[in-house]
CSV table of N, CA, C and O and ligand atoms in Angstrom, one decimal:
chain,number,residue,atom,x,y,z
A,24,MET,N,8.9,-26.5,21.7
A,24,MET,CA,8.3,-25.2,21.4
A,24,MET,C,9.4,-24.2,21.0
A,24,MET,O,10.5,-24.3,21.4
A,25,THR,N,9.0,-23.2,20.2
A,25,THR,CA,10.0,-22.2,19.7
A,25,THR,C,9.3,-20.9,19.8
A,25,THR,O,8.1,-20.7,19.6
A,26,ASP,N,10.1,-19.9,20.2
A,26,ASP,CA,9.6,-18.5,20.2
A,26,ASP,C,9.8,-17.8,18.9
A,26,ASP,O,9.4,-16.7,18.7
A,27,LYS,N,10.4,-18.5,18.0
A,27,LYS,CA,10.7,-17.9,16.7
A,27,LYS,C,9.4,-17.7,15.9
A,27,LYS,O,8.4,-18.5,16.0
A,28,THR,N,9.4,-16.6,15.2
A,28,THR,CA,8.2,-16.4,14.3
A,28,THR,C,8.2,-17.4,13.1
A,28,THR,O,9.3,-17.9,12.8
A,29,LEU,N,7.1,-17.5,12.5
A,29,LEU,CA,7.0,-18.4,11.3
A,29,LEU,C,8.0,-17.9,10.3
A,29,LEU,O,8.7,-18.8,9.7
A,30,PHE,N,8.2,-16.6,10.1
A,30,PHE,CA,9.1,-16.2,9.1
A,30,PHE,C,10.5,-16.3,9.5
A,30,PHE,O,11.4,-16.5,8.6
A,31,THR,N,10.8,-16.2,10.7
A,31,THR,CA,12.2,-16.5,11.2
A,31,THR,C,12.5,-18.0,10.9
A,31,THR,O,13.6,-18.4,10.6
A,32,ARG,N,11.5,-18.8,11.1
A,32,ARG,CA,11.7,-20.3,10.8
A,32,ARG,C,12.0,-20.5,9.3
A,32,ARG,O,12.7,-21.4,8.9
A,33,ILE,N,11.4,-19.7,8.5
A,33,ILE,CA,11.7,-19.8,7.0
A,33,ILE,C,13.1,-19.3,6.8
A,33,ILE,O,13.9,-19.9,6.1
A,34,ILE,N,13.5,-18.2,7.4
A,34,ILE,CA,14.9,-17.6,7.3
A,34,ILE,C,15.9,-18.7,7.7
A,34,ILE,O,16.9,-18.9,7.1
A,35,ASP,N,15.6,-19.4,8.8
A,35,ASP,CA,16.5,-20.4,9.3
A,35,ASP,C,16.4,-21.8,8.6
A,35,ASP,O,16.9,-22.8,9.1
A,36,ARG,N,15.6,-21.8,7.6
A,36,ARG,CA,15.4,-23.0,6.7
A,36,ARG,C,14.8,-24.2,7.5
A,36,ARG,O,15.0,-25.3,7.2
A,37,GLU,N,14.0,-23.8,8.5
A,37,GLU,CA,13.2,-24.9,9.3
A,37,GLU,C,11.9,-25.2,8.6
A,37,GLU,O,11.3,-26.2,8.8
A,38,ILE,N,11.4,-24.2,7.8
A,38,ILE,CA,10.2,-24.4,7.0
A,38,ILE,C,10.5,-24.0,5.6
A,38,ILE,O,11.2,-23.0,5.4
A,39,PRO,N,10.1,-24.8,4.6
A,39,PRO,CA,10.4,-24.5,3.2
A,39,PRO,C,9.7,-23.3,2.7
A,39,PRO,O,8.6,-23.0,3.1
A,40,ALA,N,10.3,-22.7,1.8
A,40,ALA,CA,9.7,-21.5,1.1
A,40,ALA,C,10.4,-21.4,-0.3
A,40,ALA,O,11.5,-21.8,-0.4
A,41,ALA,N,9.6,-20.7,-1.2
A,41,ALA,CA,10.2,-20.5,-2.5
A,41,ALA,C,10.9,-19.1,-2.4
A,41,ALA,O,10.3,-18.0,-2.6
A,42,ILE,N,12.2,-19.1,-2.1
A,42,ILE,CA,12.9,-17.9,-1.8
A,42,ILE,C,13.4,-17.3,-3.2
A,42,ILE,O,13.9,-18.0,-4.0
A,43,VAL,N,13.1,-16.0,-3.4
A,43,VAL,CA,13.5,-15.3,-4.6
A,43,VAL,C,14.6,-14.3,-4.4
A,43,VAL,O,15.3,-13.9,-5.4
A,44,TYR,N,14.9,-14.0,-3.2
A,44,TYR,CA,16.0,-13.0,-2.9
A,44,TYR,C,16.3,-13.1,-1.4
A,44,TYR,O,15.5,-13.3,-0.6
A,45,GLU,N,17.6,-12.9,-1.1
A,45,GLU,CA,18.0,-12.9,0.3
A,45,GLU,C,19.3,-12.1,0.4
A,45,GLU,O,20.2,-12.1,-0.5
A,46,ASP,N,19.4,-11.3,1.5
A,46,ASP,CA,20.7,-10.7,1.8
A,46,ASP,C,20.8,-10.7,3.3
A,46,ASP,O,20.1,-11.3,4.0
A,47,GLU,N,21.8,-9.9,3.8
A,47,GLU,CA,22.0,-10.0,5.3
A,47,GLU,C,20.9,-9.3,6.1
A,47,GLU,O,20.8,-9.6,7.3
A,48,LEU,N,20.1,-8.5,5.5
A,48,LEU,CA,19.1,-7.8,6.2
A,48,LEU,C,17.7,-8.3,6.0
A,48,LEU,O,16.8,-8.1,6.8
A,49,CYS,N,17.4,-9.0,4.9
A,49,CYS,CA,16.1,-9.4,4.6
A,49,CYS,C,16.0,-10.7,3.7
A,49,CYS,O,17.0,-11.1,3.1
A,50,ILE,N,14.8,-11.2,3.6
A,50,ILE,CA,14.6,-12.4,2.7
A,50,ILE,C,13.3,-12.1,2.0
A,50,ILE,O,12.4,-11.4,2.5
A,51,ALA,N,13.1,-12.6,0.7
A,51,ALA,CA,11.9,-12.5,0.0
A,51,ALA,C,11.5,-13.8,-0.5
A,51,ALA,O,12.4,-14.6,-1.1
A,52,PHE,N,10.3,-14.2,-0.3
A,52,PHE,CA,9.8,-15.5,-0.7
A,52,PHE,C,8.4,-15.4,-1.2
A,52,PHE,O,7.6,-14.5,-0.8
A,53,LYS,N,7.9,-16.4,-2.0
A,53,LYS,CA,6.6,-16.4,-2.5
A,53,LYS,C,5.6,-16.7,-1.5
A,53,LYS,O,5.8,-17.5,-0.6
A,54,ASP,N,4.5,-15.9,-1.5
A,54,ASP,CA,3.4,-16.1,-0.5
A,54,ASP,C,2.7,-17.5,-0.8
A,54,ASP,O,2.5,-17.9,-2.0
A,55,LEU,N,2.4,-18.2,0.3
A,55,LEU,CA,1.8,-19.5,0.2
A,55,LEU,C,0.4,-19.5,-0.4
A,55,LEU,O,-0.1,-20.4,-1.0
A,56,ASN,N,-0.3,-18.3,-0.3
A,56,ASN,CA,-1.7,-18.2,-0.8
A,56,ASN,C,-1.7,-16.9,-1.7
A,56,ASN,O,-2.3,-15.9,-1.2
A,57,PRO,N,-1.2,-17.0,-2.9
A,57,PRO,CA,-1.0,-15.8,-3.7
A,57,PRO,C,-2.3,-15.1,-4.1
A,57,PRO,O,-3.2,-15.8,-4.5
A,58,GLN,N,-2.2,-13.8,-4.0
A,58,GLN,CA,-3.4,-13.0,-4.4
A,58,GLN,C,-3.2,-12.3,-5.7
A,58,GLN,O,-4.0,-11.5,-6.1
A,59,ALA,N,-2.1,-12.6,-6.4
A,59,ALA,CA,-1.8,-12.1,-7.7
A,59,ALA,C,-0.8,-13.0,-8.4
A,59,ALA,O,-0.2,-13.8,-7.7
A,60,PRO,N,-0.6,-12.9,-9.7
A,60,PRO,CA,0.4,-13.8,-10.3
A,60,PRO,C,1.8,-13.6,-9.7
A,60,PRO,O,2.5,-14.6,-9.6
A,61,LEU,N,2.1,-12.4,-9.3
A,61,LEU,CA,3.3,-12.3,-8.4
A,61,LEU,C,2.9,-11.8,-7.1
A,61,LEU,O,2.1,-10.8,-6.9
A,62,HIS,N,3.2,-12.6,-6.1
A,62,HIS,CA,2.9,-12.3,-4.7
A,62,HIS,C,4.0,-12.8,-3.8
A,62,HIS,O,4.2,-14.0,-3.5
A,63,VAL,N,4.9,-11.8,-3.5
A,63,VAL,CA,6.1,-12.1,-2.7
A,63,VAL,C,6.1,-11.3,-1.4
A,63,VAL,O,5.5,-10.2,-1.4
A,64,LEU,N,6.6,-11.9,-0.4
A,64,LEU,CA,6.7,-11.2,0.9
A,64,LEU,C,8.2,-10.9,1.1
A,64,LEU,O,9.1,-11.7,1.0
A,65,VAL,N,8.4,-9.6,1.5
A,65,VAL,CA,9.8,-9.2,1.8
A,65,VAL,C,9.8,-9.0,3.3
A,65,VAL,O,9.0,-8.2,3.9
A,66,VAL,N,10.7,-9.7,4.0
A,66,VAL,CA,10.7,-9.9,5.4
A,66,VAL,C,12.1,-9.5,6.0
A,66,VAL,O,13.1,-10.1,5.5
A,67,PRO,N,12.1,-8.6,7.0
A,67,PRO,CA,13.4,-8.3,7.6
A,67,PRO,C,13.9,-9.5,8.4
A,67,PRO,O,13.1,-10.2,9.0
A,68,VAL,N,15.2,-9.7,8.5
A,68,VAL,CA,15.7,-10.8,9.4
A,68,VAL,C,15.3,-10.4,10.9
A,68,VAL,O,15.0,-11.2,11.7
A,69,LYS,N,15.4,-9.1,11.2
A,69,LYS,CA,15.0,-8.6,12.5
A,69,LYS,C,13.5,-8.8,12.7
A,69,LYS,O,12.7,-8.3,11.9
A,70,PRO,N,13.1,-9.5,13.7
A,70,PRO,CA,11.7,-9.9,13.8
A,70,PRO,C,10.8,-8.8,14.4
A,70,PRO,O,10.2,-9.0,15.4
A,71,LEU,N,10.8,-7.6,13.8
A,71,LEU,CA,9.9,-6.6,14.3
A,71,LEU,C,8.5,-7.1,14.1
A,71,LEU,O,8.1,-7.5,13.0
A,72,PRO,N,7.6,-7.1,15.1
A,72,PRO,CA,6.3,-7.6,15.0
A,72,PRO,C,5.4,-6.9,14.0
A,72,PRO,O,4.7,-7.5,13.1
A,73,ARG,N,5.5,-5.5,14.0
A,73,ARG,CA,4.7,-4.7,13.2
A,73,ARG,C,5.5,-3.5,12.7
A,73,ARG,O,6.4,-3.1,13.4
A,74,LEU,N,5.0,-2.9,11.7
A,74,LEU,CA,5.7,-1.6,11.2
A,74,LEU,C,5.7,-0.6,12.4
A,74,LEU,O,6.7,0.1,12.6
A,75,SER,N,4.6,-0.6,13.1
A,75,SER,CA,4.5,0.4,14.2
A,75,SER,C,5.5,0.1,15.4
A,75,SER,O,5.6,1.0,16.3
A,76,ASP,N,6.1,-1.0,15.4
A,76,ASP,CA,7.1,-1.3,16.4
A,76,ASP,C,8.5,-0.8,16.0
A,76,ASP,O,9.5,-0.9,16.7
A,77,ALA,N,8.7,-0.4,14.7
A,77,ALA,CA,10.0,0.1,14.3
A,77,ALA,C,10.3,1.5,14.9
A,77,ALA,O,9.4,2.2,15.2
A,78,THR,N,11.5,1.7,15.1
A,78,THR,CA,12.0,3.0,15.7
A,78,THR,C,12.9,3.7,14.7
A,78,THR,O,13.1,3.2,13.6
A,79,ALA,N,13.3,4.9,15.0
A,79,ALA,CA,14.2,5.6,14.1
A,79,ALA,C,15.4,4.8,13.7
A,79,ALA,O,15.9,4.9,12.6
A,80,THR,N,15.9,4.0,14.6
A,80,THR,CA,17.1,3.1,14.3
A,80,THR,C,16.8,2.2,13.1
A,80,THR,O,17.7,1.8,12.4
A,81,ASP,N,15.5,1.8,13.0
A,81,ASP,CA,15.1,0.9,11.9
A,81,ASP,C,14.9,1.5,10.6
A,81,ASP,O,14.6,0.8,9.6
A,82,GLU,N,14.9,2.9,10.5
A,82,GLU,CA,14.6,3.5,9.2
A,82,GLU,C,15.4,3.1,8.0
A,82,GLU,O,14.9,2.9,6.9
A,83,PRO,N,16.7,2.9,8.2
A,83,PRO,CA,17.5,2.4,7.0
A,83,PRO,C,17.0,1.0,6.6
A,83,PRO,O,16.9,0.8,5.4
A,84,LEU,N,16.7,0.2,7.6
A,84,LEU,CA,16.1,-1.1,7.2
A,84,LEU,C,14.8,-1.0,6.5
A,84,LEU,O,14.6,-1.7,5.5
A,85,LEU,N,13.9,-0.1,6.9
A,85,LEU,CA,12.6,0.0,6.3
A,85,LEU,C,12.8,0.5,4.8
A,85,LEU,O,12.2,0.0,3.9
A,86,GLY,N,13.8,1.4,4.6
A,86,GLY,CA,14.1,1.8,3.2
A,86,GLY,C,14.6,0.7,2.4
A,86,GLY,O,14.3,0.5,1.2
A,87,HIS,N,15.4,-0.1,3.0
A,87,HIS,CA,16.0,-1.3,2.3
A,87,HIS,C,14.9,-2.2,1.9
A,87,HIS,O,14.9,-2.7,0.7
A,88,LEU,N,13.9,-2.5,2.8
A,88,LEU,CA,12.8,-3.4,2.4
A,88,LEU,C,12.1,-2.9,1.2
A,88,LEU,O,11.7,-3.6,0.3
A,89,LEU,N,11.9,-1.5,1.1
A,89,LEU,CA,11.2,-1.0,-0.1
A,89,LEU,C,12.0,-1.1,-1.3
A,89,LEU,O,11.5,-1.5,-2.4
A,90,GLY,N,13.3,-0.9,-1.2
A,90,GLY,CA,14.2,-1.1,-2.4
A,90,GLY,C,14.2,-2.5,-2.8
A,90,GLY,O,14.1,-2.8,-4.1
A,91,VAL,N,14.2,-3.5,-1.9
A,91,VAL,CA,14.2,-4.9,-2.3
A,91,VAL,C,12.9,-5.2,-2.9
A,91,VAL,O,12.8,-6.0,-3.9
A,92,ALA,N,11.8,-4.7,-2.4
A,92,ALA,CA,10.5,-4.9,-3.0
A,92,ALA,C,10.4,-4.5,-4.4
A,92,ALA,O,9.9,-5.2,-5.3
A,93,ALA,N,10.9,-3.3,-4.7
A,93,ALA,CA,10.9,-2.8,-6.1
A,93,ALA,C,11.8,-3.7,-7.0
A,93,ALA,O,11.5,-4.0,-8.1
A,94,ARG,N,12.9,-4.2,-6.4
A,94,ARG,CA,13.8,-5.0,-7.2
A,94,ARG,C,13.2,-6.4,-7.5
A,94,ARG,O,13.3,-6.9,-8.6
A,95,VAL,N,12.5,-6.9,-6.5
A,95,VAL,CA,11.8,-8.2,-6.7
A,95,VAL,C,10.7,-8.1,-7.8
A,95,VAL,O,10.6,-8.9,-8.7
A,96,ALA,N,10.0,-7.0,-7.8
A,96,ALA,CA,9.0,-6.7,-8.9
A,96,ALA,C,9.7,-6.6,-10.2
A,96,ALA,O,9.3,-7.2,-11.2
A,97,ARG,N,10.7,-5.8,-10.3
A,97,ARG,CA,11.5,-5.6,-11.5
A,97,ARG,C,12.0,-6.9,-12.0
A,97,ARG,O,11.9,-7.2,-13.2
A,98,ASP,N,12.7,-7.7,-11.2
A,98,ASP,CA,13.3,-8.9,-11.6
A,98,ASP,C,12.3,-10.0,-12.1
A,98,ASP,O,12.6,-10.8,-12.9
A,99,ALA,N,11.0,-9.8,-11.6
A,99,ALA,CA,10.0,-10.7,-12.1
A,99,ALA,C,9.3,-10.2,-13.4
A,99,ALA,O,8.4,-10.9,-13.9
A,100,GLY,N,9.7,-9.1,-13.9
A,100,GLY,CA,9.2,-8.5,-15.1
A,100,GLY,C,8.0,-7.6,-14.9
A,100,GLY,O,7.3,-7.3,-15.8
A,101,TYR,N,7.8,-7.1,-13.6
A,101,TYR,CA,6.7,-6.3,-13.3
A,101,TYR,C,7.1,-4.9,-12.8
A,101,TYR,O,6.4,-4.3,-12.0
A,102,GLY,N,8.2,-4.4,-13.3
A,102,GLY,CA,8.8,-3.2,-12.7
A,102,GLY,C,8.0,-2.0,-13.0
A,102,GLY,O,8.1,-1.0,-12.3
A,103,GLU,N,7.1,-2.0,-14.0
A,103,GLU,CA,6.3,-0.9,-14.3
A,103,GLU,C,5.0,-0.7,-13.5
A,103,GLU,O,4.4,0.3,-13.5
A,104,ALA,N,4.5,-1.8,-13.0
A,104,ALA,CA,3.2,-1.8,-12.3
A,104,ALA,C,3.2,-2.9,-11.2
A,104,ALA,O,3.1,-4.1,-11.5
A,105,PHE,N,3.3,-2.4,-10.0
A,105,PHE,CA,3.1,-3.4,-8.8
A,105,PHE,C,2.5,-2.7,-7.7
A,105,PHE,O,2.5,-1.4,-7.6
A,106,ARG,N,2.0,-3.4,-6.7
A,106,ARG,CA,1.4,-2.9,-5.5
A,106,ARG,C,2.1,-3.4,-4.3
A,106,ARG,O,2.4,-4.6,-4.2
A,107,LEU,N,2.4,-2.5,-3.4
A,107,LEU,CA,3.0,-2.9,-2.1
A,107,LEU,C,2.0,-2.7,-1.0
A,107,LEU,O,1.2,-1.8,-1.1
A,108,ALA,N,2.0,-3.7,-0.1
A,108,ALA,CA,1.0,-3.5,1.1
A,108,ALA,C,1.7,-4.0,2.3
A,108,ALA,O,2.5,-5.0,2.3
A,109,ILE,N,1.4,-3.3,3.4
A,109,ILE,CA,1.9,-3.7,4.8
A,109,ILE,C,0.6,-3.6,5.6
A,109,ILE,O,0.0,-2.6,5.8
A,110,ASN,N,0.2,-4.8,6.1
A,110,ASN,CA,-0.9,-4.8,7.1
A,110,ASN,C,-0.3,-4.6,8.5
A,110,ASN,O,0.5,-5.4,8.9
A,111,ASN,N,-0.8,-3.6,9.2
A,111,ASN,CA,-0.2,-3.3,10.5
A,111,ASN,C,-1.3,-3.5,11.6
A,111,ASN,O,-2.3,-2.7,11.7
A,112,GLY,N,-1.3,-4.7,12.3
A,112,GLY,CA,-2.2,-5.0,13.3
A,112,GLY,C,-3.4,-5.9,12.8
A,112,GLY,O,-3.7,-5.8,11.6
A,113,ALA,N,-3.9,-6.6,13.7
A,113,ALA,CA,-5.0,-7.6,13.3
A,113,ALA,C,-6.2,-6.9,12.7
A,113,ALA,O,-6.8,-7.4,11.7
A,114,GLY,N,-6.5,-5.7,13.1
A,114,GLY,CA,-7.6,-4.9,12.6
A,114,GLY,C,-7.4,-4.5,11.1
A,114,GLY,O,-8.3,-4.2,10.4
A,115,ALA,N,-6.1,-4.5,10.7
A,115,ALA,CA,-5.8,-4.2,9.3
A,115,ALA,C,-5.5,-5.5,8.5
A,115,ALA,O,-5.1,-5.4,7.3
A,116,GLY,N,-5.8,-6.6,9.1
A,116,GLY,CA,-5.6,-7.9,8.3
A,116,GLY,C,-4.3,-8.6,8.6
A,116,GLY,O,-4.0,-9.6,7.9
A,117,GLN,N,-3.5,-8.1,9.5
A,117,GLN,CA,-2.2,-8.7,9.8
A,117,GLN,C,-2.4,-10.1,10.5
A,117,GLN,O,-3.2,-10.1,11.5
A,118,THR,N,-1.8,-11.1,10.0
A,118,THR,CA,-2.0,-12.5,10.6
A,118,THR,C,-0.7,-13.0,11.1
A,118,THR,O,-0.6,-13.9,12.0
A,119,VAL,N,0.4,-12.6,10.5
A,119,VAL,CA,1.8,-13.0,10.9
A,119,VAL,C,2.5,-11.8,11.5
A,119,VAL,O,2.7,-10.8,10.8
A,120,PHE,N,2.8,-11.9,12.8
A,120,PHE,CA,3.4,-10.8,13.5
A,120,PHE,C,4.9,-10.8,13.4
A,120,PHE,O,5.6,-10.9,14.4
A,121,HIS,N,5.4,-10.7,12.2
A,121,HIS,CA,6.8,-10.4,11.8
A,121,HIS,C,6.6,-9.6,10.6
A,121,HIS,O,6.1,-10.0,9.5
A,122,LEU,N,7.1,-8.3,10.7
A,122,LEU,CA,6.9,-7.3,9.6
A,122,LEU,C,7.2,-7.9,8.3
A,122,LEU,O,8.2,-8.6,8.1
A,123,HIS,N,6.3,-7.6,7.3
A,123,HIS,CA,6.5,-8.0,5.9
A,123,HIS,C,5.8,-7.1,5.0
A,123,HIS,O,4.8,-6.5,5.3
A,124,VAL,N,6.5,-6.9,3.8
A,124,VAL,CA,5.9,-6.1,2.7
A,124,VAL,C,5.4,-7.1,1.7
A,124,VAL,O,6.2,-7.9,1.2
A,125,HIS,N,4.1,-7.0,1.4
A,125,HIS,CA,3.5,-7.8,0.3
A,125,HIS,C,3.9,-7.1,-1.0
A,125,HIS,O,3.7,-5.9,-1.2
A,126,VAL,N,4.4,-7.8,-2.0
A,126,VAL,CA,4.7,-7.3,-3.3
A,126,VAL,C,3.7,-8.1,-4.3
A,126,VAL,O,3.8,-9.3,-4.4
A,127,LEU,N,2.8,-7.3,-4.9
A,127,LEU,CA,1.8,-7.9,-5.7
A,127,LEU,C,1.9,-7.3,-7.1
A,127,LEU,O,2.0,-6.1,-7.3
A,128,ALA,N,1.7,-8.2,-8.1
A,128,ALA,CA,1.7,-7.7,-9.5
A,128,ALA,C,1.1,-8.7,-10.4
A,128,ALA,O,1.0,-9.9,-10.1
A,129,GLY,N,0.8,-8.2,-11.7
A,129,GLY,CA,0.3,-9.2,-12.7
A,129,GLY,C,-1.2,-9.2,-12.9
A,129,GLY,O,-1.7,-10.0,-13.6
A,130,ARG,N,-1.9,-8.3,-12.2
A,130,ARG,CA,-3.3,-8.2,-12.4
A,130,ARG,C,-3.7,-6.7,-12.1
A,130,ARG,O,-2.9,-6.0,-11.5
A,131,PRO,N,-4.9,-6.3,-12.5
A,131,PRO,CA,-5.3,-4.9,-12.2
A,131,PRO,C,-5.6,-4.8,-10.7
A,131,PRO,O,-6.0,-5.8,-10.0
A,132,PHE,N,-5.3,-3.6,-10.2
A,132,PHE,CA,-5.6,-3.3,-8.7
A,132,PHE,C,-6.5,-2.2,-8.6
A,132,PHE,O,-6.4,-1.2,-9.3
A,133,ASN,N,-7.5,-2.3,-7.7
A,133,ASN,CA,-8.5,-1.3,-7.5
A,133,ASN,C,-7.9,-0.2,-6.5
A,133,ASN,O,-7.0,-0.5,-5.7
A,134,TRP,N,-8.5,1.0,-6.6
A,134,TRP,CA,-8.2,2.0,-5.6
A,134,TRP,C,-9.5,2.7,-5.3
A,134,TRP,O,-10.2,3.1,-6.2
A,135,PRO,N,-9.9,2.9,-4.0
A,135,PRO,CA,-9.2,2.5,-2.8
A,135,PRO,C,-9.1,1.0,-2.7
A,135,PRO,O,-10.0,0.3,-3.1
A,136,PRO,N,-8.1,0.5,-2.0
A,136,PRO,CA,-7.9,-0.9,-1.7
A,136,PRO,C,-9.0,-1.4,-0.8
A,136,PRO,O,-9.5,-0.7,0.0
A,137,GLY,N,-9.3,-2.7,-0.9
A,137,GLY,CA,-10.3,-3.3,0.0
A,137,GLY,C,-9.9,-3.5,1.4
A,137,GLY,O,-8.7,-3.4,1.7
B,214,LIG,P1,-0.6,-10.7,6.7
B,214,LIG,O1,-2.0,-11.2,6.7
B,214,LIG,O2,-0.3,-9.4,6.1
B,214,LIG,O3,0.1,-10.9,8.1
B,214,LIG,O4,0.2,-11.7,5.7
B,214,LIG,C1,0.7,-12.9,6.0
B,214,LIG,C2,0.9,-13.7,4.7
B,214,LIG,O5,1.7,-14.8,5.0
B,214,LIG,C3,-0.4,-14.2,4.1
B,214,LIG,O6,-0.5,-13.7,2.8
B,214,LIG,C4,-0.1,-15.7,4.0
B,214,LIG,O7,-0.6,-16.3,2.9
B,214,LIG,C5,1.4,-15.8,4.1
B,214,LIG,N1,1.9,-17.0,4.6
B,214,LIG,C6,1.6,-17.7,5.8
B,214,LIG,N2,2.3,-18.8,6.0
B,214,LIG,C7,3.2,-18.8,4.9
B,214,LIG,C8,4.3,-19.7,4.6
B,214,LIG,N3,4.6,-20.7,5.3
B,214,LIG,N4,5.0,-19.4,3.4
B,214,LIG,C9,4.7,-18.3,2.7
B,214,LIG,N5,3.7,-17.5,3.0
B,214,LIG,C10,3.0,-17.7,4.1
């Protein structure tokens, strides 16, 4: 058994993923069940379960995740139109309890979101 989250296991290369970006603070890889032509998850190395578990100490990290998300969209050719989503809690659709930013692009997006 392991206490590692699914995404920590991807970071540790125990589970394969299509990694598109990585640095000392975060990793970005393609979602296994893409909801748009571009669907990448930006995940901090620090295994914060939810955004609401972040503290003031984590604010530079949270800003970094957004910067990386924009970079991932830009590098994939979608810098002009992309959607970011963070599901916080099961009631909001979160299924993996390791903070992640969804980066979606390449199709129209409705507002308000579903
Ligand atoms: P959420 O529902 O916001 O917690 O998002 C979790 C996301 O992780 C979903 O979009 C899943 O498709 C995705 N996912 C689950 N397992 C994997 C995996 N092994 N590799 C890549 N993406 C995954």
